[in-house]
Amino acid sequence: MFEVGVIEEAAAAEVALDPIRARLLALLAEPHSATSLAAIVELPRQKVNYHLKTLEQHGLVELVEERRKGNVTERVLRATASSYVISPVALAAVQPDPSRSPDRLSARWLLALAARLVREVGQLITGAERAGKPVATFALDGTVRFASAADRAEFVQELTATVGALVSRYHDERAPGGRDHRVIIAIHPSITKEITS
């Protein structure tokens, strides 16, 4: 089971967003049968089994084992990931494109960049799984508390200059066998209160 799974198909996204199926996915972080899930969610086993088959058809759950109980074979399933992210690829016609209005100070442009990051890393993960190879990635995450807007602006200028110098130093357009890597560094205010639906 992966920590994060990427949903790239619109049909799989639709299936995962159904409230009953989303609840089943959450419960399937641990292996369960349709019978054990039916008792938890208080639905008929046949209805739970229908939802499980749909989730399985879209690769969101997988078979862990089959148990023979008399004349019946009980299927034990689990989610393929602990959590999921829906790639913008699932909404191909309306996915964000950061090149349409690049504005480094816009929160919406940052969101478009994040969507592109999800799309590209999701595609890399999918391709790497098919090839049986790892994906070389690196991420940096931290928090900085600015005393003022002026300090934040100064930080952004210094960060821009520092990263620009690093990119200039290591970028080699003519490197034989070289591979481009995308660099994204984001700064946004921390969320201090979670929004609940």
Coordinates of C-alpha atoms in Angstrom, one line a residue, residues 108-188:
R108 CA -4.0 31.5 -8.2
W109 CA -0.8 31.2 -10.2
L110 CA 0.7 29.3 -7.3
L111 CA -2.3 27.0 -7.3
A112 CA -1.8 26.4 -11.1
L113 CA 1.8 25.6 -10.4
A114 CA 0.8 23.2 -7.7
A115 CA -1.7 21.5 -10.0
R116 CA 1.0 21.1 -12.6
L117 CA 3.3 19.6 -10.0
V118 CA 0.6 17.1 -9.0
R119 CA 0.0 16.2 -12.7
E120 CA 3.7 15.8 -13.6
V121 CA 4.7 13.9 -10.5
G122 CA 1.6 11.7 -10.8
Q123 CA 2.6 10.9 -14.3
L124 CA 6.2 10.2 -13.3
I125 CA 5.0 7.8 -10.5
T126 CA 2.7 6.0 -12.9
G127 CA 5.5 5.6 -15.5
A128 CA 8.0 4.5 -12.9
E129 CA 5.6 1.9 -11.5
R130 CA 5.1 0.5 -15.0
A131 CA 8.9 0.4 -15.6
G132 CA 9.6 -0.9 -12.1
K133 CA 12.0 2.0 -11.4
P134 CA 12.1 4.7 -8.7
V135 CA 11.6 8.4 -9.3
A136 CA 14.4 10.7 -8.3
T137 CA 12.8 13.6 -6.4
F138 CA 13.5 16.0 -3.7
A139 CA 11.3 18.3 -1.7
L140 CA 12.0 21.0 0.8
D141 CA 9.3 22.1 3.3
G142 CA 9.6 24.6 6.1
T143 CA 8.1 27.6 7.8
V144 CA 9.5 31.1 8.2
R145 CA 7.8 33.8 10.3
F146 CA 8.2 37.3 8.9
A147 CA 8.2 40.3 11.2
S148 CA 6.8 42.5 8.4
A149 CA 5.7 42.6 4.7
A150 CA 9.0 44.4 4.0
D151 CA 11.0 41.5 5.5
R152 CA 8.9 39.0 3.4
A153 CA 9.6 41.0 0.2
E154 CA 13.4 41.1 1.0
F155 CA 13.3 37.4 1.7
V156 CA 11.7 36.8 -1.7
Q157 CA 14.3 38.9 -3.5
E158 CA 17.2 37.1 -1.8
L159 CA 15.6 33.7 -2.4
T160 CA 15.1 34.6 -6.1
A161 CA 18.7 35.7 -6.4
T162 CA 20.1 32.6 -4.6
V163 CA 18.0 30.1 -6.6
G164 CA 18.8 32.0 -9.8
A165 CA 22.5 31.7 -9.1
L166 CA 22.2 28.0 -8.3
V167 CA 20.3 27.4 -11.5
S168 CA 22.8 29.4 -13.6
R169 CA 25.7 27.4 -11.9
Y170 CA 24.3 23.9 -12.6
H171 CA 22.2 24.3 -15.7
D172 CA 24.0 22.8 -18.7
E173 CA 21.9 23.1 -21.9
R174 CA 24.4 21.0 -23.9
A175 CA 25.0 18.2 -21.4
P176 CA 24.9 14.9 -23.3
G177 CA 22.4 12.6 -21.6
G178 CA 21.3 15.4 -19.3
R179 CA 17.7 15.6 -18.1
D180 CA 15.7 18.8 -17.3
H181 CA 14.4 19.0 -13.8
R182 CA 11.6 21.4 -12.7
V183 CA 12.3 23.6 -9.7
I184 CA 9.4 25.0 -7.8
I185 CA 9.8 27.0 -4.6
A186 CA 6.6 28.4 -3.0
I187 CA 5.9 30.8 -0.2
H188 CA 2.4 31.2 1.2

